[in-house]
Tab-separated table of C-alpha atoms in Angstrom:
chain	number	residue	atom	x	y	z
A	1	MET	CA	0.001	0.152	-0.133
A	2	THR	CA	0.789	3.651	-0.514
A	3	PRO	CA	0.835	6.065	2.150
A	4	ASP	CA	-2.469	7.495	0.666
A	5	GLU	CA	-4.029	3.911	0.182
A	6	LEU	CA	-3.187	3.232	4.110
A	7	LEU	CA	-4.506	6.382	5.077
A	8	THR	CA	-7.925	6.443	3.220
A	9	THR	CA	-8.590	2.859	3.488
A	10	THR	CA	-8.137	2.452	7.342
A	11	ARG	CA	-11.519	1.717	8.512
A	12	THR	CA	-13.302	1.065	11.595
A	13	VAL	CA	-13.725	-2.831	11.612
A	14	ARG	CA	-16.486	-4.199	13.799
A	15	ARG	CA	-18.247	-6.914	11.890
A	16	ARG	CA	-15.330	-7.834	10.152
A	17	LEU	CA	-12.971	-9.072	12.687
A	18	ASP	CA	-12.021	-12.742	12.401
A	19	LEU	CA	-13.113	-13.771	16.066
A	20	THR	CA	-11.277	-17.356	15.600
A	21	ARG	CA	-8.142	-16.806	14.339
A	22	PRO	CA	-5.181	-15.938	17.045
A	23	VAL	CA	-2.776	-12.801	16.447
A	24	PRO	CA	0.646	-13.310	17.119
A	25	PRO	CA	1.959	-11.314	19.907
A	26	GLU	CA	5.122	-10.137	18.056
A	27	LEU	CA	2.490	-8.617	15.459
A	28	ILE	CA	1.176	-6.443	18.195
A	29	ARG	CA	4.532	-5.592	19.372
A	30	GLU	CA	5.651	-4.435	15.820
A	31	CYS	CA	2.750	-2.409	15.929
A	32	LEU	CA	3.306	-0.752	19.308
A	33	GLU	CA	6.943	-0.032	18.392
A	34	ILE	CA	5.414	2.271	15.634
A	35	ALA	CA	3.086	3.707	17.427
A	36	LEU	CA	5.920	4.907	20.125
A	37	GLN	CA	7.200	7.008	17.164
A	38	ALA	CA	4.435	9.043	17.464
A	39	PRO	CA	4.536	12.887	18.866
A	40	SER	CA	3.914	13.758	22.471
A	41	GLY	CA	3.536	16.864	24.326
A	42	GLY	CA	6.955	18.186	25.594
A	43	ASN	CA	8.226	14.631	24.535
A	44	LYS	CA	6.931	13.200	27.624
A	45	GLN	CA	5.856	9.415	26.242
A	46	ALA	CA	3.594	9.302	29.203
A	47	TRP	CA	1.855	6.594	27.396
A	48	HIS	CA	1.256	2.989	28.670
A	49	TRP	CA	-0.190	0.262	26.762
A	50	ILE	CA	-2.483	-2.575	28.328
A	51	VAL	CA	-2.754	-5.810	25.855
A	52	VAL	CA	-5.441	-7.907	26.816
A	53	THR	CA	-5.533	-11.501	25.494
A	54	ASP	CA	-6.656	-13.397	28.594
A	55	PRO	CA	-10.005	-14.798	27.974
A	56	VAL	CA	-11.180	-14.044	31.527
A	57	GLN	CA	-10.158	-10.679	31.298
A	58	ARG	CA	-11.417	-10.076	28.168
A	59	THR	CA	-14.812	-11.526	28.912
A	60	ALA	CA	-14.940	-9.098	32.286
A	61	ILE	CA	-13.981	-5.718	30.064
A	62	GLY	CA	-16.497	-7.197	27.527
A	63	ARG	CA	-19.427	-7.146	30.147
A	64	VAL	CA	-18.472	-3.595	30.962
A	65	PHE	CA	-18.434	-2.610	27.292
A	66	THR	CA	-21.480	-4.252	26.279
A	67	ARG	CA	-23.826	-2.503	29.272
A	68	ALA	CA	-22.243	1.176	28.083
A	69	ALA	CA	-22.727	0.066	24.345
A	70	ARG	CA	-26.518	-0.650	24.884
A	71	GLU	CA	-26.571	2.495	27.088
A	72	TYR	CA	-25.325	4.077	24.330
A	73	LEU	CA	-27.449	2.796	21.488
A	74	ALA	CA	-30.810	3.468	23.565
A	75	SER	CA	-29.660	7.238	23.996
A	76	ASP	CA	-30.795	10.190	21.593
A	77	HIS	CA	-27.339	10.859	20.291
A	78	ALA	CA	-26.551	7.325	19.152
A	79	ALA	CA	-25.265	6.822	15.498
A	80	PRO	CA	-28.398	5.542	14.118
A	81	ARG	CA	-30.418	8.645	15.372
A	82	LEU	CA	-27.891	11.180	13.614
A	83	PHE	CA	-29.149	12.302	10.130
A	84	ALA	CA	-32.146	10.359	10.063
A	85	ASP	CA	-33.957	12.587	8.019
A	86	ASP	CA	-31.019	12.689	5.491
A	87	PRO	CA	-31.801	9.852	2.752
A	88	GLU	CA	-27.882	9.540	2.047
A	89	ARG	CA	-26.720	9.588	5.368
A	90	ALA	CA	-29.420	7.561	7.247
A	91	PRO	CA	-28.488	4.395	5.952
A	92	VAL	CA	-24.734	4.696	6.771
A	93	GLN	CA	-25.649	5.690	10.024
A	94	ARG	CA	-28.132	2.755	10.527
A	95	ARG	CA	-24.935	0.174	9.565
A	96	ILE	CA	-23.008	2.182	12.147
A	97	GLY	CA	-25.740	1.151	14.701
A	98	GLU	CA	-25.895	-2.308	13.492
A	99	GLY	CA	-21.696	-2.783	13.941
A	100	VAL	CA	-21.549	-1.299	17.053
A	101	ALA	CA	-24.367	-3.837	18.385
A	102	TYR	CA	-22.718	-6.332	16.754
A	103	LEU	CA	-19.351	-5.658	18.394
A	104	ALA	CA	-20.844	-5.358	21.884
A	105	GLU	CA	-21.838	-8.660	21.485
A	106	HIS	CA	-18.893	-10.414	20.503
A	107	ILE	CA	-16.162	-8.099	21.913
A	108	ALA	CA	-15.151	-10.901	24.488
A	109	GLU	CA	-14.473	-13.018	21.491
A	110	VAL	CA	-11.917	-10.617	19.952
A	111	PRO	CA	-8.493	-12.273	20.372
A	112	VAL	CA	-6.834	-8.825	21.636
A	113	LEU	CA	-8.091	-5.933	23.155
A	114	VAL	CA	-5.633	-2.856	22.991
A	115	ILE	CA	-6.341	-0.515	25.768
A	116	PRO	CA	-4.005	3.058	25.178
A	117	CYS	CA	-3.484	4.865	28.709
A	118	LEU	CA	-1.891	8.087	29.717
A	119	ARG	CA	-0.412	8.988	33.038
A	120	VAL	CA	-2.413	12.222	34.217
A	121	THR	CA	-1.156	14.033	37.131
A	122	SER	CA	-3.286	17.257	36.719
A	123	VAL	CA	-4.985	18.815	33.959
A	124	PRO	CA	-4.449	22.557	33.448
A	125	SER	CA	-7.398	24.832	32.699
A	126	GLY	CA	-8.414	24.454	28.794
A	127	GLY	CA	-5.771	21.987	28.625
A	128	GLN	CA	-7.748	18.540	27.783
A	129	ALA	CA	-6.913	19.131	23.881
A	130	GLY	CA	-3.054	19.034	24.422
A	131	LEU	CA	-3.408	16.516	27.059
A	132	TRP	CA	-4.948	13.685	24.859
A	133	ALA	CA	-3.073	14.940	21.936
A	134	SER	CA	-0.171	13.481	23.593
A	135	LEU	CA	-1.744	9.966	23.210
A	136	HIS	CA	-4.178	9.824	20.272
A	137	PRO	CA	-1.913	10.315	17.459
A	138	ALA	CA	0.289	6.867	18.820
A	139	THR	CA	-2.964	5.017	18.953
A	140	TRP	CA	-3.806	6.281	15.269
A	141	SER	CA	-0.471	4.893	14.281
A	142	TYR	CA	-1.060	1.699	16.226
A	143	MET	CA	-4.185	1.391	14.067
A	144	LEU	CA	-2.654	2.350	10.920
A	145	ALA	CA	0.384	-0.111	11.636
A	146	ALA	CA	-2.150	-2.712	12.245
A	147	ARG	CA	-4.148	-1.922	9.086
A	148	ALA	CA	-0.794	-2.457	6.984
A	149	ARG	CA	-0.399	-6.038	8.653
A	150	GLY	CA	-3.769	-7.490	7.827
A	151	LEU	CA	-5.314	-6.492	11.082
A	152	GLY	CA	-8.406	-4.662	11.692
A	153	THR	CA	-9.458	-2.267	14.586
A	154	ALA	CA	-11.994	-0.027	15.756
A	155	TRP	CA	-11.615	2.839	17.855
A	156	THR	CA	-14.036	2.760	20.657
A	157	ALA	CA	-14.318	4.591	23.949
A	158	LEU	CA	-18.055	3.705	25.445
A	159	HIS	CA	-16.521	1.877	28.221
A	160	LEU	CA	-14.839	5.360	29.606
A	161	ALA	CA	-18.453	5.661	30.814
A	162	TYR	CA	-17.260	2.864	33.253
A	163	GLU	CA	-13.719	3.590	33.455
A	164	ARG	CA	-12.796	3.077	36.933
A	165	GLU	CA	-14.619	-0.198	36.817
A	166	VAL	CA	-12.043	-1.354	34.319
A	167	ALA	CA	-9.403	0.309	35.797
A	168	GLY	CA	-10.197	-2.172	38.904
A	169	LEU	CA	-10.418	-4.943	36.393
A	170	LEU	CA	-6.734	-4.023	35.035
A	171	GLY	CA	-4.992	-3.013	38.162
A	172	LEU	CA	-4.482	0.260	37.075
A	173	PRO	CA	-2.713	3.150	39.289
A	174	GLU	CA	-4.972	6.266	40.009
A	175	ASP	CA	-3.089	8.432	37.768
A	176	ILE	CA	-3.241	5.996	34.670
A	177	ARG	CA	-6.364	7.026	32.783
A	178	GLN	CA	-7.537	5.230	29.527
A	179	GLY	CA	-7.767	6.971	26.355
A	180	SER	CA	-9.559	4.144	24.399
A	181	LEU	CA	-10.383	0.630	23.785
A	182	ILE	CA	-9.123	-0.698	20.622
A	183	PRO	CA	-10.100	-4.232	19.514
A	184	THR	CA	-7.649	-5.747	17.140
A	185	ALA	CA	-7.990	-9.093	15.071
A	186	TYR	CA	-7.490	-10.092	11.628
A	187	TYR	CA	-10.214	-9.038	9.242
A	188	THR	CA	-12.096	-10.827	6.720
A	189	GLY	CA	-12.641	-9.721	3.134
A	190	GLU	CA	-10.483	-7.006	1.117
A	191	THR	CA	-13.115	-4.757	0.186
A	192	PHE	CA	-11.424	-1.651	1.889
A	193	ARG	CA	-12.274	1.832	0.244
A	194	PRO	CA	-12.384	5.265	1.285
A	195	ALA	CA	-15.687	6.588	2.849
A	196	PRO	CA	-17.810	8.761	1.774
A	197	ARG	CA	-17.421	12.169	3.422
A	198	ARG	CA	-18.557	15.742	2.914
A	199	PRO	CA	-16.873	17.490	0.290
A	200	LEU	CA	-13.992	19.523	1.089
A	201	ASP	CA	-15.408	22.885	0.199
A	202	GLU	CA	-18.159	22.768	2.597
A	203	VAL	CA	-15.523	22.630	5.578
A	204	LEU	CA	-12.656	24.414	4.121
A	205	HIS	CA	-12.113	28.207	5.715
A	206	LEU	CA	-9.470	30.288	4.439
A	207	ASP	CA	-8.256	32.723	6.599
A	208	ARG	CA	-11.321	33.276	8.536
A	209	TRP	CA	-14.921	31.620	8.902
């Protein structure tokens, strides 16, 4: 893949994760080694990565994720309820909701769950964006590296509604905060393509709004 192909075909994979094929630990390590090359504020590199493969742990985390996903899908801001009156976007939103529901039911079966974390001692006023900018680029790099190696991923954060509960399952220290949860598995099929997006000229502003 060229860089442009990689960047435009790394999609959220929920229903096409291969739940039966083990993922070699060394492959996850390769992806994480690449993730560690991402920038971090002040070069602090305060990230930590929890890689969960133990079936008991995956089941426990999966229960929390499933509960959070069901609550999300029942809420007014769930993806299927967005753009419901738009004939072009509504079908896409419904498929997203179906994918979330599928992942919620099967997440404990996903062979690898990666939870990127950040050591957080304090958050200055207005500092949330800068804080998480020290973790999210590395998370995306991990997902790109996974895609390049035939692995599918999905950036999820629904479990953060119960972050402390999952932290207890993982034995995380108080100053370690979770940024997301990335289910990782080999994917099925090869039909990854750029997604439909709003035209650039609808969202581009030159010099001022």
